[in-house]
Short mmCIF file of C-alpha atoms and ligand atoms in Angstrom, two decimals:
data_model
loop_
_atom_site.label_atom_id
_atom_site.label_comp_id
_atom_site.label_asym_id
_atom_site.label_seq_id
_atom_site.Cartn_x
_atom_site.Cartn_y
_atom_site.Cartn_z
CA UNK A 156 80.16 72.02 171.88
CA UNK A 157 82.94 73.93 173.62
CA UNK A 158 84.59 76.56 171.46
CA UNK A 159 86.74 78.20 174.13
CA UNK A 160 88.07 76.57 177.28
CA UNK A 161 90.64 77.25 179.97
CA UNK A 162 92.35 74.97 182.44
CA UNK A 163 93.68 76.20 185.76
CA UNK A 164 94.61 79.67 184.56
CA UNK A 165 96.76 81.78 186.79
CA UNK A 166 97.90 85.31 186.12
CA UNK A 167 99.99 87.70 188.21
CA UNK A 168 100.65 91.26 186.99
CA UNK A 169 104.30 92.39 186.77
CA UNK A 170 103.84 94.42 189.98
CA UNK A 171 103.06 91.19 191.83
CA UNK A 172 99.23 91.51 191.97
CA UNK A 173 97.65 88.09 191.68
CA UNK A 174 94.58 88.70 189.48
CA UNK A 175 93.44 85.23 188.32
CA UNK A 176 93.82 81.97 190.20
CA UNK A 177 92.96 78.47 189.00
CA UNK A 178 90.22 79.39 186.54
CA UNK A 179 88.78 76.58 184.44
CA UNK A 180 85.84 77.38 182.19
CA UNK A 181 84.21 75.94 179.10
CA UNK A 182 82.24 78.15 176.73
CA UNK A 183 79.85 76.58 174.23
CA UNK A 184 79.59 77.81 170.67
CA UNK A 185 76.76 80.21 169.89
CA UNK A 186 75.85 80.88 173.52
CA UNK A 187 75.48 84.06 175.52
CA UNK A 188 77.80 83.90 178.52
CA UNK A 189 77.99 86.37 181.40
CA UNK A 190 80.79 86.68 183.95
CA UNK A 191 79.28 88.30 187.00
CA UNK A 192 81.35 89.59 189.88
CA UNK A 193 82.31 92.66 191.88
CA UNK A 194 85.01 95.14 190.87
CA UNK A 195 88.50 93.78 191.16
CA UNK A 196 87.39 90.15 190.93
CA UNK A 197 89.45 89.56 187.78
CA UNK A 198 86.92 89.82 184.94
CA UNK A 199 88.95 92.19 182.76
CA UNK A 200 92.15 90.25 183.34
CA UNK A 201 90.44 86.99 182.38
CA UNK A 202 89.14 88.55 179.17
CA UNK A 203 92.62 89.81 178.22
CA UNK A 204 93.90 86.28 178.78
CA UNK A 205 91.15 84.76 176.63
CA UNK A 206 92.25 86.49 173.43
CA UNK A 207 95.95 86.26 174.07
CA UNK A 208 96.58 89.90 175.03
CA UNK A 209 98.03 88.61 178.32
CA UNK A 210 99.88 85.32 178.68
CA UNK A 211 99.12 83.24 181.79
CA UNK A 212 101.93 82.05 184.05
CA UNK A 213 100.05 78.79 184.56
CA UNK A 214 97.28 76.92 182.76
CA UNK A 215 96.07 76.88 179.17
CA UNK A 216 93.57 78.57 176.91
CA UNK A 217 92.07 76.18 174.38
CA UNK A 218 90.26 77.41 171.26
CA UNK A 219 88.55 74.81 169.06
CA UNK A 220 90.41 72.11 170.97
CA UNK A 221 93.88 73.58 170.36
CA UNK A 222 95.98 75.35 173.00
CA UNK A 223 96.72 79.01 172.31
CA UNK A 224 100.26 79.74 171.13
CA UNK A 225 101.92 83.07 171.73
CA UNK A 226 104.02 83.61 168.58
CA UNK A 227 103.00 86.63 166.48
CA UNK A 228 101.18 84.80 163.61
CA UNK A 229 99.20 82.66 166.08
CA UNK A 230 98.24 85.72 168.11
CA UNK A 231 97.14 87.61 165.00
CA UNK A 232 94.98 84.63 164.03
CA UNK A 233 93.41 84.28 167.48
CA UNK A 234 92.60 87.98 167.80
CA UNK A 235 90.75 87.80 164.50
CA UNK A 236 88.66 84.88 165.80
CA UNK A 237 88.17 86.19 169.34
CA UNK A 238 87.42 89.91 169.29
CA UNK A 239 87.38 92.00 172.44
CA UNK A 240 85.53 95.24 173.12
CA UNK A 241 87.08 97.11 176.04
CA UNK A 242 85.05 98.65 178.81
CA UNK A 243 86.28 102.11 177.95
CA UNK A 244 85.74 102.89 174.25
CA UNK A 245 88.48 105.52 174.35
CA UNK A 246 91.00 102.73 174.96
CA UNK A 247 89.89 101.14 171.70
CA UNK A 248 89.16 103.95 169.26
CA UNK A 249 92.07 105.97 167.96
CA UNK A 250 91.65 106.79 164.24
CA UNK A 251 90.62 110.32 163.15
CA UNK A 252 87.28 109.22 161.66
CA UNK A 253 84.70 106.52 162.38
CA UNK A 254 85.31 104.98 158.95
CA UNK A 255 89.07 104.82 159.40
CA UNK A 256 88.72 103.30 162.82
CA UNK A 257 86.51 100.47 161.62
CA UNK A 258 88.69 100.02 158.50
CA UNK A 259 91.86 99.57 160.57
CA UNK A 260 91.53 95.82 161.08
CA UNK A 261 90.44 94.83 157.56
CA UNK A 262 93.18 96.99 155.98
CA UNK A 263 95.73 94.75 157.66
CA UNK A 264 94.15 91.60 156.24
CA UNK A 265 94.70 90.27 152.76
CA UNK A 266 91.76 92.09 151.18
CA UNK A 267 91.59 94.35 148.13
CA UNK A 268 90.74 97.99 148.69
CA UNK A 269 87.23 97.51 147.22
CA UNK A 270 86.65 94.56 149.52
CA UNK A 271 87.68 96.64 152.52
CA UNK A 272 85.38 99.53 151.52
CA UNK A 273 82.43 97.19 150.99
CA UNK A 274 83.02 95.32 154.24
CA UNK A 275 83.43 98.47 156.34
CA UNK A 276 80.35 100.15 154.86
CA UNK A 277 78.30 97.02 155.38
CA UNK A 278 79.38 96.86 159.02
CA UNK A 279 78.72 100.56 159.60
CA UNK A 280 75.25 100.16 158.16
CA UNK A 281 74.67 97.11 160.35
CA UNK A 282 75.46 99.00 163.54
CA UNK A 283 73.65 102.14 162.34
CA UNK A 284 76.70 104.37 161.93
CA UNK A 285 76.89 104.87 158.18
CA UNK A 286 75.77 108.47 158.39
CA UNK A 287 78.44 109.26 160.96
CA UNK A 288 81.29 107.61 159.08
CA UNK A 289 83.28 110.81 158.47
CA UNK A 290 82.94 112.14 162.01
CA UNK A 291 85.81 112.15 164.48
CA UNK A 292 84.93 109.48 167.07
CA UNK A 293 85.66 111.76 170.04
CA UNK A 294 82.69 113.91 168.98
CA UNK A 295 80.26 111.01 169.39
CA UNK A 296 78.04 110.09 172.34
CA UNK A 297 79.02 107.22 174.64
CA UNK A 298 76.57 104.85 172.97
CA UNK A 299 77.78 105.77 169.48
CA UNK A 300 81.42 105.32 170.52
CA UNK A 301 80.57 101.91 171.90
CA UNK A 302 79.01 100.99 168.56
CA UNK A 303 82.17 102.13 166.76
CA UNK A 304 84.20 99.88 169.05
CA UNK A 305 81.82 96.96 168.43
CA UNK A 306 81.93 97.63 164.66
CA UNK A 307 85.74 97.54 164.76
CA UNK A 308 85.50 94.02 166.16
CA UNK A 309 82.50 92.77 164.14
CA UNK A 310 84.12 93.82 160.85
CA UNK A 311 86.74 91.11 161.40
CA UNK A 312 83.99 88.47 161.55
CA UNK A 313 85.18 86.90 164.80
CA UNK A 314 83.57 83.70 166.07
CA UNK A 315 83.65 84.87 169.67
CA UNK A 316 82.97 88.45 170.74
CA UNK A 317 84.03 89.39 174.25
CA UNK A 318 82.68 92.63 175.72
CA UNK A 319 83.97 93.96 179.02
CA UNK A 320 81.07 95.64 180.87
CA UNK A 321 79.32 96.56 177.59
CA UNK A 322 76.52 98.53 179.24
CA UNK A 323 78.57 100.43 181.82
CA UNK A 324 78.27 104.22 181.60
CA UNK A 325 75.70 104.14 178.79
CA UNK A 326 72.37 105.93 179.04
CA UNK A 327 69.27 103.67 178.80
CA UNK A 328 68.83 104.24 175.06
CA UNK A 329 72.52 103.61 174.37
CA UNK A 330 72.44 100.49 176.53
CA UNK A 331 69.35 99.12 174.77
CA UNK A 332 70.94 99.69 171.38
CA UNK A 333 74.04 97.74 172.37
CA UNK A 334 71.88 94.99 173.83
CA UNK A 335 69.87 94.82 170.62
CA UNK A 336 73.10 94.50 168.68
CA UNK A 337 74.46 91.74 170.92
CA UNK A 338 71.26 89.74 170.58
CA UNK A 339 71.28 90.17 166.83
CA UNK A 340 74.93 89.06 166.57
CA UNK A 341 74.07 86.04 168.70
CA UNK A 342 71.26 85.17 166.27
CA UNK A 343 73.96 84.92 163.63
CA UNK A 344 75.71 82.22 165.66
CA UNK A 345 78.30 84.45 167.29
CA UNK A 346 79.35 83.39 170.75
CA UNK A 347 78.97 86.42 173.00
CA UNK A 348 80.88 86.71 176.28
CA UNK A 349 80.33 89.68 178.56
CA UNK A 350 81.17 90.82 182.06
CA UNK A 351 78.80 92.74 184.28
CA UNK A 352 77.79 93.32 187.88
CA UNK A 353 74.19 93.99 186.86
CA UNK A 354 72.31 90.93 188.11
CA UNK A 355 69.03 91.84 186.41
CA UNK A 356 70.74 92.04 183.05
CA UNK A 357 72.77 88.86 183.56
CA UNK A 358 69.72 86.92 184.77
CA UNK A 359 67.45 87.81 181.87
CA UNK A 360 70.06 87.86 179.11
CA UNK A 361 72.59 85.06 179.59
CA UNK A 362 72.36 81.40 178.65
CA UNK A 363 75.09 80.53 181.12
CA UNK A 364 76.68 82.39 184.01
CA UNK A 365 80.02 82.26 185.79
CA UNK A 366 80.33 83.93 189.17
CA UNK A 367 83.80 85.36 189.60
CA UNK A 368 84.84 86.47 193.07
CA UNK A 369 88.33 87.17 194.42
CA UNK A 370 90.12 85.87 191.32
CA UNK A 371 88.21 82.55 191.30
CA UNK A 372 85.07 81.05 189.81
CA UNK A 373 82.84 80.32 192.81
CA UNK A 374 79.85 78.99 190.89
CA UNK A 375 78.36 78.55 187.45
CA UNK A 376 75.19 77.39 185.78
CA UNK A 377 72.09 78.55 183.97
CA UNK A 378 70.71 81.87 185.27
CA UNK A 379 68.04 79.93 187.18
CA UNK A 380 70.59 77.62 188.80
CA UNK A 381 72.86 80.45 189.85
CA UNK A 382 70.34 83.06 190.94
CA UNK A 383 67.92 80.69 192.68
CA UNK A 384 70.73 79.48 194.94
CA UNK A 385 70.76 81.82 197.96
CA UNK A 386 74.07 80.38 199.19
CA UNK A 387 75.81 81.09 195.94
CA UNK A 388 74.43 84.63 195.81
CA UNK A 389 75.56 85.30 199.35
CA UNK A 390 79.07 84.01 198.65
CA UNK A 391 79.25 86.25 195.60
CA UNK A 392 77.86 89.26 197.46
CA UNK A 393 75.13 89.65 194.84
CA UNK A 394 71.52 90.71 195.23
CA UNK A 395 68.58 88.74 193.88
CA UNK A 396 67.37 89.80 190.40
CA UNK A 397 64.23 91.96 190.67
CA UNK A 398 62.07 89.52 188.66
CA UNK A 399 62.92 86.70 191.07
CA UNK A 400 62.34 88.87 194.13
CA UNK A 401 58.84 89.71 192.91
CA UNK A 402 58.18 86.06 192.07
CA UNK A 403 59.19 84.91 195.58
CA UNK A 404 56.77 87.41 197.12
CA UNK A 405 53.98 86.18 194.83
CA UNK A 406 54.80 82.60 195.86
CA UNK A 407 54.85 83.41 199.57
CA UNK A 408 51.34 84.80 199.27
CA UNK A 409 50.19 81.64 197.49
CA UNK A 410 49.33 83.66 194.42
CA UNK A 411 51.57 81.84 191.96
CA UNK A 412 49.40 79.57 189.85
CA UNK A 413 52.38 78.38 187.82
CA UNK A 414 55.42 76.82 189.42
CA UNK A 415 57.95 77.95 186.88
CA UNK A 416 60.63 80.48 187.68
CA UNK A 417 60.00 83.52 185.47
CA UNK A 418 62.73 85.34 183.57
CA UNK A 419 60.76 88.01 181.78
CA UNK A 420 57.86 90.33 182.56
CA UNK A 421 55.40 88.27 180.43
CA UNK A 422 56.47 85.16 182.35
CA UNK A 423 55.92 86.79 185.73
CA UNK A 424 52.49 87.98 184.57
CA UNK A 425 51.77 84.38 183.58
CA UNK A 426 52.37 83.18 187.15
CA UNK A 427 49.48 85.41 188.26
CA UNK A 428 46.88 83.61 186.16
CA UNK A 429 43.76 83.11 188.27
CA UNK A 430 43.31 79.53 189.47
CA UNK A 431 41.28 77.17 187.34
CA UNK A 432 40.38 75.05 190.37
CA UNK A 433 38.36 76.52 193.25
CA UNK A 434 36.63 75.22 196.40
CA UNK A 435 32.86 75.72 196.49
CA UNK A 436 30.31 74.73 199.20
CA UNK A 437 27.75 72.46 197.56
CA UNK A 438 24.56 71.03 199.03
CA UNK A 439 23.80 67.34 199.10
CA UNK A 440 22.68 65.90 195.82
CA UNK A 441 25.37 67.51 193.71
CA UNK A 442 27.51 64.77 192.20
CA UNK A 443 31.01 64.62 190.83
CA UNK A 444 30.91 65.49 187.13
CA UNK A 445 27.90 67.82 187.54
CA UNK A 446 27.89 71.28 186.02
CA UNK A 447 27.07 73.96 188.54
CA UNK A 448 24.12 76.22 187.92
CA UNK A 449 25.35 79.78 187.68
CA UNK A 450 22.19 81.26 189.09
CA UNK A 451 22.73 79.42 192.37
CA UNK A 452 26.48 79.49 192.67
CA UNK A 453 27.48 82.71 190.98
CA UNK A 454 28.02 84.60 194.19
CA UNK A 455 30.35 81.94 195.57
CA UNK A 456 32.22 81.54 192.29
CA UNK A 457 32.33 85.27 191.70
CA UNK A 458 34.12 85.79 195.03
CA UNK A 459 36.96 83.63 193.79
CA UNK A 460 37.11 84.55 190.11
CA UNK A 461 37.33 88.04 188.81
CA UNK A 462 36.56 87.21 185.19
CA UNK A 463 33.32 85.98 183.78
CA UNK A 464 32.98 82.23 184.23
CA UNK A 465 31.70 80.17 181.28
CA UNK A 466 31.60 76.75 182.84
CA UNK A 467 32.01 75.23 186.31
CA UNK A 468 32.26 71.47 186.69
CA UNK A 469 32.51 69.48 189.93
CA UNK A 470 35.63 67.32 189.96
CA UNK A 471 35.56 65.97 193.48
CA UNK A 472 33.35 66.28 196.54
CA UNK A 473 35.11 66.32 199.88
CA UNK A 474 33.54 64.80 202.98
CA UNK A 475 32.97 68.27 204.51
CA UNK A 476 30.59 69.06 201.64
CA UNK A 477 33.01 71.28 199.81
CA UNK A 478 33.73 70.51 196.19
CA UNK A 479 36.72 71.09 193.99
CA UNK A 480 35.31 72.83 190.95
CA UNK A 481 37.10 73.39 187.64
CA UNK A 482 36.15 76.74 186.18
CA UNK A 483 36.55 77.89 182.62
CA UNK A 484 36.67 81.61 182.13
CA UNK A 485 35.56 83.60 179.19
CA UNK A 486 38.87 83.95 177.33
CA UNK A 487 40.00 87.53 177.25
CA UNK A 488 40.44 88.53 173.63
CA UNK A 489 44.03 87.73 172.74
CA UNK A 490 45.72 89.96 170.17
CA UNK A 491 47.75 88.84 167.19
CA UNK A 492 51.35 89.56 166.27
CA UNK A 493 52.41 90.09 162.69
CA UNK A 494 56.14 90.22 161.96
CA UNK A 495 57.01 92.29 158.88
CA UNK A 496 60.25 91.09 157.31
CA UNK A 497 62.11 94.28 156.42
CA UNK A 498 64.54 92.38 154.19
CA UNK A 499 61.88 92.92 151.53
CA UNK A 500 60.83 96.37 152.57
CA UNK A 501 58.07 98.16 150.63
CA UNK A 502 56.99 101.48 151.99
CA UNK A 503 53.66 101.44 150.13
CA UNK A 504 52.78 98.07 151.58
CA UNK A 505 53.69 99.18 155.09
CA UNK A 506 51.62 102.32 154.75
CA UNK A 507 48.64 100.20 153.68
CA UNK A 508 49.07 97.94 156.68
CA UNK A 509 49.25 100.89 159.03
CA UNK A 510 46.31 102.62 157.35
CA UNK A 511 44.16 99.49 157.72
CA UNK A 512 43.83 100.33 161.42
CA UNK A 513 44.12 96.61 162.17
CA UNK A 514 47.13 97.21 164.37
CA UNK A 515 47.04 98.91 167.73
CA UNK A 516 50.77 99.13 168.31
CA UNK A 517 54.01 98.89 166.31
CA UNK A 518 57.56 98.01 167.27
CA UNK A 519 60.90 97.54 165.53
CA UNK A 520 64.01 95.48 166.24
CA UNK A 521 67.49 95.87 164.81
CA UNK A 522 69.39 99.07 164.13
CA UNK A 523 69.12 98.77 160.36
CA UNK A 524 65.34 98.30 160.43
CA UNK A 525 64.89 101.20 162.82
CA UNK A 526 66.94 103.51 160.61
CA UNK A 527 64.97 102.61 157.47
CA UNK A 528 61.66 103.23 159.23
CA UNK A 529 62.95 106.45 160.73
CA UNK A 530 64.08 107.76 157.36
CA UNK A 531 60.57 107.09 156.03
CA UNK A 532 59.14 108.97 159.03
CA UNK A 533 57.20 105.97 160.33
CA UNK A 534 56.47 106.34 164.00
CA UNK A 535 56.89 103.34 166.27
CA UNK A 536 55.44 102.68 169.69
CA UNK A 537 58.40 100.69 170.97
CA UNK A 538 61.96 100.06 169.87
CA UNK A 539 63.39 98.27 172.92
CA UNK A 540 62.29 95.08 174.65
CA UNK A 541 60.04 94.60 171.63
CA UNK A 542 59.23 90.89 171.97
CA UNK A 543 58.22 91.05 175.63
CA UNK A 544 56.19 94.19 175.03
CA UNK A 545 54.45 92.58 172.06
CA UNK A 546 53.47 89.58 174.18
CA UNK A 547 52.13 91.84 176.93
CA UNK A 548 50.16 93.87 174.40
CA UNK A 549 48.71 90.74 172.78
CA UNK A 550 47.68 89.48 176.22
CA UNK A 551 45.68 92.69 176.59
CA UNK A 552 43.93 92.03 173.29
CA UNK A 553 45.98 94.39 171.13
CA UNK A 554 47.19 93.54 167.64
CA UNK A 555 50.89 94.17 167.20
CA UNK A 556 52.99 94.81 164.09
CA UNK A 557 56.72 94.13 164.53
CA UNK A 558 59.26 95.26 161.94
CA UNK A 559 62.55 93.43 161.76
CA UNK A 560 64.88 91.72 159.32
CA UNK A 561 67.53 89.07 158.95
CA UNK A 562 67.76 86.37 161.57
CA UNK A 563 65.66 88.41 163.98
CA UNK A 564 62.41 87.45 162.19
CA UNK A 565 62.72 83.82 163.22
CA UNK A 566 63.98 84.83 166.63
CA UNK A 567 60.84 86.92 167.27
CA UNK A 568 58.49 84.15 166.11
CA UNK A 569 60.35 81.56 168.17
CA UNK A 570 60.30 83.64 171.36
CA UNK A 571 56.58 84.31 171.09
CA UNK A 572 55.80 80.67 170.26
CA UNK A 573 57.92 79.54 173.23
CA UNK A 574 55.92 81.80 175.50
CA UNK A 575 52.68 80.34 174.14
CA UNK A 576 53.90 76.79 174.66
CA UNK A 577 54.91 77.44 178.26
CA UNK A 578 51.92 79.51 179.29
CA UNK A 579 49.19 77.75 177.32
CA UNK A 580 48.04 81.10 175.92
CA UNK A 581 47.56 81.13 172.14
CA UNK A 582 48.91 84.28 170.55
CA UNK A 583 48.65 84.05 166.78
CA UNK A 584 51.91 85.03 165.15
CA UNK A 585 52.84 85.12 161.48
CA UNK A 586 55.46 86.53 159.14
CA UNK A 587 54.37 88.93 156.44
CA UNK A 588 55.82 89.01 152.91
CA UNK A 589 58.55 86.48 153.56
CA UNK A 590 57.57 83.48 151.46
CA UNK A 591 56.22 85.01 148.29
CA UNK A 592 57.67 88.48 148.47
CA UNK A 593 54.28 89.64 147.18
CA UNK A 594 51.74 91.72 148.98
CA UNK A 595 49.37 89.51 150.95
CA UNK A 596 46.43 89.82 153.22
CA UNK A 597 47.91 89.76 156.71
CA UNK A 598 44.88 88.03 158.15
CA UNK A 599 45.42 85.18 155.71
CA UNK A 600 49.06 84.94 156.84
CA UNK A 601 47.96 84.32 160.39
CA UNK A 602 45.18 81.90 159.42
CA UNK A 603 47.58 79.76 157.37
CA UNK A 604 49.98 79.78 160.28
CA UNK A 605 47.26 78.63 162.61
CA UNK A 606 46.19 75.74 160.39
CA UNK A 607 49.81 74.63 160.15
CA UNK A 608 50.29 74.65 163.90
CA UNK A 609 47.02 72.81 164.40
CA UNK A 610 48.01 70.16 161.89
CA UNK A 611 51.39 69.62 163.54
N1 ADP B 16 97.65 96.56 184.98
C1 ADP B 16 97.54 96.10 186.22
N2 ADP B 16 98.60 96.04 187.04
C2 ADP B 16 98.50 95.54 188.30
N3 ADP B 16 97.36 95.09 188.84
C3 ADP B 16 96.26 95.13 188.07
C4 ADP B 16 96.28 95.63 186.74
N4 ADP B 16 95.03 95.55 186.22
C5 ADP B 16 94.26 95.01 187.19
N5 ADP B 16 94.99 94.75 188.29
C6 ADP B 16 94.52 94.12 189.55
O1 ADP B 16 94.06 92.81 189.23
C7 ADP B 16 92.91 92.47 189.99
C8 ADP B 16 91.77 92.11 189.05
O2 ADP B 16 91.41 93.28 188.32
P1 ADP B 16 90.42 93.27 187.07
O3 ADP B 16 90.78 92.12 186.21
O4 ADP B 16 90.48 94.62 186.48
O5 ADP B 16 89.02 92.99 187.77
P2 ADP B 16 87.53 93.39 187.31
O6 ADP B 16 87.55 93.58 185.83
O7 ADP B 16 86.69 92.26 187.77
O8 ADP B 16 87.20 94.66 188.03
C9 ADP B 16 92.64 93.67 190.87
O9 ADP B 16 93.22 93.45 192.11
C10 ADP B 16 93.32 94.81 190.15
O10 ADP B 16 93.72 95.82 191.05
MG1 MG B 17 86.99 95.19 184.76
#
C-alpha cells in the first residue's frame, strides 16, 4: 500500500534553476526504496520536497492519501512522520553534546522530562552511542556523526526515514554500521528511502528503484527489472552491478546451472552448481532406467563431475549412442546455523556454547548486540554481511553461531530459509533460547526445527 506519493512535481530554485520536473512516484509502506542517479539529477531536491522543507511550484505530495499542506502545524506533523537525514551530518547536528542533539526533537514534543530522557537514552543505546552521549559531536568520526544524525530522526519515531546518500564519505566500517541500522529499522516496519549513485549497493539492498536523471524519473522497478535492462542503464549512464556482470560472464560460458538472476554472493555461488545431467557414451544393451556401473564408466563420469558420484541413472538414450545420465553426488557436508537471541542474553550460556567447540565461526548483527558482546570480550569472526557469510560458511560445512536480537532474529532465519528454498540446499537453522528462555541443547533446537519443516 502506498504511504507516500507525488504527482507531477515541479520545483525551480529562486535563482531560476529547474531542479525537478514532472516527478510522479509511489512509495509502498515498509519497503526499501533507492533513488539512483548522477550528481545534479535532483535527488536532494526531491527529498526536501518529500518532507515539506521545500514547496513545489506544481504537483502534489500525498502522505497516507492526503495532500501535504504547508501551514506550520501541518509541516510540524509531517516532519515528525517523515524524517530526513542530510548527506552532510554537519548540516544536521548543531547541539553541544550528542545527548542534547538527539534530545532536541523530543523536547519540542508534548513529553515529560522523564519521558524525553528515557526515549533519548533508548535511542542512543539502539544506535550504539550511549557511551558517547556527553561528547561534542564535532569530535566524533564520520560514521559516529552519521549515527547521531540518524538517532535525531529515529527518536521521533517517523514512519518514513529518508536518507540522502547515507553511505557517502564513510569508511567501510562506518558504512556497514549505517547499513546494518537501516536494515534493522526496516525490520521494524519503517519505510526507508535513500539516494545513491552506488549501483552495487542499490542493486543488492533495495526492494524498488527509481532512476532519476536530469530532473526526471527515467525508469523504475525491482532491482532486477532496472539493472537487467541494458537500455535503461545506458540512458541513466550507470554501470552494471558487479554481481550481474559476473553472472553474465558465467552464463556466456554456459556455466550457469541455475537460470535465476543472483543478487548476493551465495546466490551467485549457487549458479555454479555442477550439472546434475551429463552426456555419456554408452554401448548397446544399456537401457533407459539402467544404473551405470561405476567401474566401467567412472572415467567418463569423472571427467564431467568433480565431486564423488553416488548414483548415475540413464534417463534417455539418443540415436548416436550417447545417453543423458542423471548423476547424484555425494552431498558435501552442509553446516548448521544457530541464531542466539540476545534479547535473553546469558553470558554463562554463551560461554558454554562457545566452549563446546561445536561452532566453527561466530557472527553478530545489530549495534546493540555487538556492543554487549564486545563489553563481555567475546570475539566474533564477522560483524558485517553476516547472513550471506553464514550461508557461505554453512555451504562449506562449517557450523555457524549468529548473535542478534529483536526483529533481526526472524529476519536472519527467513533469509537463510529463503536461500534454501531457492537453491534446494538444506541448511539447518534454529533459534536458541527464544521459546522457553531456558538453557537448551542446541542440537535439539535444530532437530525440532527440522521435524517441523518436514511435517509442513
Ligand atoms: N539551493 C540551490 N539553489 C539553486 N540551485 C540548486 C540549489 N540546490 C541544488 N540546485 C540545483 O538543482 C539541481 C538538482 O540538484 P540536487 O537536487 O542537489 O541533485 P542531486 O542531489 O541529485 O545531486 C542541480 O542543477 C543543482 O545545481
Ligand atoms: Mg544530492
